CSV table of C-alpha atoms in Angstrom, one decimal:
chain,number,residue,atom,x,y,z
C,13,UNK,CA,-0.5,-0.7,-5.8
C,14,UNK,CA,-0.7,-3.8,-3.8
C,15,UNK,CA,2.6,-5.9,-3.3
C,16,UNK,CA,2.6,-9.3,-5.0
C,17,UNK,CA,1.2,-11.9,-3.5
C,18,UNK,CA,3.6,-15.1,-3.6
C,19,UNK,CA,0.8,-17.4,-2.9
C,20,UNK,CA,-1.3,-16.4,-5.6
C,21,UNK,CA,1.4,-16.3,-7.9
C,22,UNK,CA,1.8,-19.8,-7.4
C,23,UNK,CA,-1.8,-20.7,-7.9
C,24,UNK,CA,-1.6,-18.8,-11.4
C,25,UNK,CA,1.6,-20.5,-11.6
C,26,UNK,CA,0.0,-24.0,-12.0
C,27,UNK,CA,-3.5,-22.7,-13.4
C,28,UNK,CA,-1.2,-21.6,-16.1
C,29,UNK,CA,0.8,-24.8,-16.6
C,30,UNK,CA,-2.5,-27.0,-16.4
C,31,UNK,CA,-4.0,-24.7,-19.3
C,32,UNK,CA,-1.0,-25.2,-21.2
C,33,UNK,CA,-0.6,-28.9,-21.3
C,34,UNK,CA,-4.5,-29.7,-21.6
C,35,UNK,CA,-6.2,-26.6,-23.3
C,36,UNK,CA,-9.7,-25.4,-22.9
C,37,UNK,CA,-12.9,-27.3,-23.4
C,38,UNK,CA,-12.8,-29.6,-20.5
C,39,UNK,CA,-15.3,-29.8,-18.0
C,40,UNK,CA,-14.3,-27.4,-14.7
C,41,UNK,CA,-14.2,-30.1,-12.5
C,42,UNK,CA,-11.4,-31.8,-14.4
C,43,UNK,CA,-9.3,-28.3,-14.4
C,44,UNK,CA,-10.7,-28.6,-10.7
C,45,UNK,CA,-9.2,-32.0,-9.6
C,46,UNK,CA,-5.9,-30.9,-11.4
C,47,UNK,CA,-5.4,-27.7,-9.8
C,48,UNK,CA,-5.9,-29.1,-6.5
C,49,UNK,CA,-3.2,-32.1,-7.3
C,50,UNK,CA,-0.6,-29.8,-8.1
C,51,UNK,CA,-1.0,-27.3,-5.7
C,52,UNK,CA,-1.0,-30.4,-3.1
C,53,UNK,CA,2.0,-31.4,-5.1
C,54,UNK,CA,3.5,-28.0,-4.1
C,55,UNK,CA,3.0,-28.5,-0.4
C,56,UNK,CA,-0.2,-26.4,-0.1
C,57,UNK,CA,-3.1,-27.3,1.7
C,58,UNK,CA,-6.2,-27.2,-0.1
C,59,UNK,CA,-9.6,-28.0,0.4
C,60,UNK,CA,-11.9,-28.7,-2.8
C,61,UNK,CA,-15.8,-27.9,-2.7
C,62,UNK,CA,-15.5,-26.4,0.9
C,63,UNK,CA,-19.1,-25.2,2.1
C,64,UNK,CA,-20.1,-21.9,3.0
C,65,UNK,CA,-23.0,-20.7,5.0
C,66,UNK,CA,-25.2,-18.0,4.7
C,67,UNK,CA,-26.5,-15.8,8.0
C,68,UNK,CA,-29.5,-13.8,8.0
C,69,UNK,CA,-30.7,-11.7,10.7
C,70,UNK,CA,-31.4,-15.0,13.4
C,71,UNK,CA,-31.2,-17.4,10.4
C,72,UNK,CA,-28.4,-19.6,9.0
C,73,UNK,CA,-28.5,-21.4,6.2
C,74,UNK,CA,-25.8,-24.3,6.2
C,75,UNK,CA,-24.0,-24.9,3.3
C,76,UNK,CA,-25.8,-22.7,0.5
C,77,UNK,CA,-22.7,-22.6,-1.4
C,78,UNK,CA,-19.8,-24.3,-2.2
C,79,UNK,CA,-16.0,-22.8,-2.5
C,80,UNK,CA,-14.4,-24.7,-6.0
C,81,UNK,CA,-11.0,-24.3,-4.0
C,82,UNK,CA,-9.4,-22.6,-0.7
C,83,UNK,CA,-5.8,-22.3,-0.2
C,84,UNK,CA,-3.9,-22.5,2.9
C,85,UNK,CA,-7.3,-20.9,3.9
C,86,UNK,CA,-6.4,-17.5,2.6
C,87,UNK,CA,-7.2,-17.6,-0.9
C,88,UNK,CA,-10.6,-18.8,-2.5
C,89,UNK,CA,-10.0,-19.9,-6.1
C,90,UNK,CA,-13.3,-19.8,-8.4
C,91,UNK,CA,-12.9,-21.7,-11.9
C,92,UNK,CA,-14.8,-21.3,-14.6
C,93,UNK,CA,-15.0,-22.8,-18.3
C,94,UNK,CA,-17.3,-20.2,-19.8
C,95,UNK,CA,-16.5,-18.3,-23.1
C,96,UNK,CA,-15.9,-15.1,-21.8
C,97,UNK,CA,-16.3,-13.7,-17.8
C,98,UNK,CA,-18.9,-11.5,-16.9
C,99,UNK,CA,-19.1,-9.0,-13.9
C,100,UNK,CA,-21.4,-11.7,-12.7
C,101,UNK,CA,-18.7,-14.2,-12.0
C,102,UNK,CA,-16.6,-11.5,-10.4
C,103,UNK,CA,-19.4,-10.3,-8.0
C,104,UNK,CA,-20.0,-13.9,-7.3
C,105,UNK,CA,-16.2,-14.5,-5.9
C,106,UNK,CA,-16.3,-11.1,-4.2
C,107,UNK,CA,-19.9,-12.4,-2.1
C,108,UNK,CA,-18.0,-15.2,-1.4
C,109,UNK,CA,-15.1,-13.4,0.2
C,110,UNK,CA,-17.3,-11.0,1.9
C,111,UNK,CA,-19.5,-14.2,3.7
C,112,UNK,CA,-16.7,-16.2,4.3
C,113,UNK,CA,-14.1,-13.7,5.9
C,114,UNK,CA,-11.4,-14.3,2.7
C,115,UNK,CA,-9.5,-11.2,1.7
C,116,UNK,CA,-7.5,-12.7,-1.4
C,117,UNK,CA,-9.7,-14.6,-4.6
C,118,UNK,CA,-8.9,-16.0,-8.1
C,119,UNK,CA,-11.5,-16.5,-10.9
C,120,UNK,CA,-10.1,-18.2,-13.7
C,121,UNK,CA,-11.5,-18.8,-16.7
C,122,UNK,CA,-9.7,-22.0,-18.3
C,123,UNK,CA,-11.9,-21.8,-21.6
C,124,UNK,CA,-9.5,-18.9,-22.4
C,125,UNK,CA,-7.2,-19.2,-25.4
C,126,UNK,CA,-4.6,-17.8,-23.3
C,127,UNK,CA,-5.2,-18.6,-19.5
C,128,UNK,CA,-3.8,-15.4,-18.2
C,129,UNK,CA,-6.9,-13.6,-20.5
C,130,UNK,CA,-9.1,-15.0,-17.9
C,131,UNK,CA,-7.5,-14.7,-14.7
C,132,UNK,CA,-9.2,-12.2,-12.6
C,133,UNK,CA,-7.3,-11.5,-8.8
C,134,UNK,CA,-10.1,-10.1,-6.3
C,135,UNK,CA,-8.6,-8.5,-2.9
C,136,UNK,CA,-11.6,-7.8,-0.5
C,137,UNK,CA,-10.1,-5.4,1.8
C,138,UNK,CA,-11.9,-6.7,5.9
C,139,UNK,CA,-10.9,-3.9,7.6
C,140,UNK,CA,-12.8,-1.1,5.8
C,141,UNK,CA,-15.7,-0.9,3.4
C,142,UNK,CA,-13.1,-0.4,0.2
C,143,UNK,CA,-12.9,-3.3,-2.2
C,144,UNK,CA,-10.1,-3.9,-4.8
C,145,UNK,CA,-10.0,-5.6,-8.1
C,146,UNK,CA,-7.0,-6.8,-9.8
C,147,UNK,CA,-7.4,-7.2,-13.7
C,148,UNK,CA,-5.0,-9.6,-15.4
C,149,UNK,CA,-3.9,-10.4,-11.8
C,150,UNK,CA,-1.9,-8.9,-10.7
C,151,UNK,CA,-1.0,-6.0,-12.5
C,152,UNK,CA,-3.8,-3.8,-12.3
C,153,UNK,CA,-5.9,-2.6,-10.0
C,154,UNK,CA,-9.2,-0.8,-9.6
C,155,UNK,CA,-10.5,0.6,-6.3
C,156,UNK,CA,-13.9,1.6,-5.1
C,157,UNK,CA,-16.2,2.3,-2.1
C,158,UNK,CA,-18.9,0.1,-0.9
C,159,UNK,CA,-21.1,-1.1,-3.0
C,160,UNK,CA,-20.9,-2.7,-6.9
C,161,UNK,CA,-17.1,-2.4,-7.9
C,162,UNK,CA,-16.8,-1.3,-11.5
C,163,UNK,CA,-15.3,-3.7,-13.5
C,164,UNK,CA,-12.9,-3.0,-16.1
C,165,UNK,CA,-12.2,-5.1,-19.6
């Protein structure tokens, strides 16, 4: 098992004290602006809606996504305020680690009754083709080869 991370437990950290003082049903952005406050708030550096490119054989296409938030540019955080995450949502943060070069991600899901229900921790591993998947970061974890990662619920 991987060793904790003490940068992502800070992110949860805050996620987690956010949820609890305003609740679900808010619009992501607002969880968005929040997160990044505190986390500023904590001496982190964080960029909000950072842009991320897309290369093709001898084509790039600027800016075809957009990173919800990046961490001392290590960790990509991806919120959501859906009523339940889907494998979608996780292969979405892992494509974004893969194009962007990021090892470490966070989805969280701030609809959730309970915050830490939602929290998925996503490790893509750079320097081999394994991928790892931490469920109810970061307790658990499920490893695969290349390819889709099974996701466990």
């Amino acid at each position: 098992m991987e060793a904790r991370d003490p940068l992502t437990e800070q992110i949860i950290g805050a996620a987690i004290e956010i949820h609890r003082v305003l609740g679900p049903g808010l619009l992501e952005s607002a969880y968005e602006v929040c997160l990044a406050y505190d986390l500023v708030q904590m001496g982190l550096e964080v960029q909000r809606q950072s842009p991320l490119s897309l290369v093709y054989k001898d084509i790039k296409l600027d800016q075809v996504y957009r990173l919800d938030l990046v961490v001392e540019r290590r960790v990509v955080i991806e919120l959501k305020t859906v009523e339940k995450l889907l494998p979608i949502h996780q292969a979405q943060l892992l494509t974004y680690l893969k194009l962007g070069g990021y090892k470490t991600g966070l989805l969280l899901n701030f609809q959730s009754a309970v915050l830490k229900d939602g929290i998925r921790r996503v490790v893509h591993t750079l320097s081999s083709s394994l991928c790892c998947l931490c469920v109810s970061a970061p307790l658990w974890f499920i490893t695969a080869m290349t390819g889709f990662v099974g996701f466990l619920f």
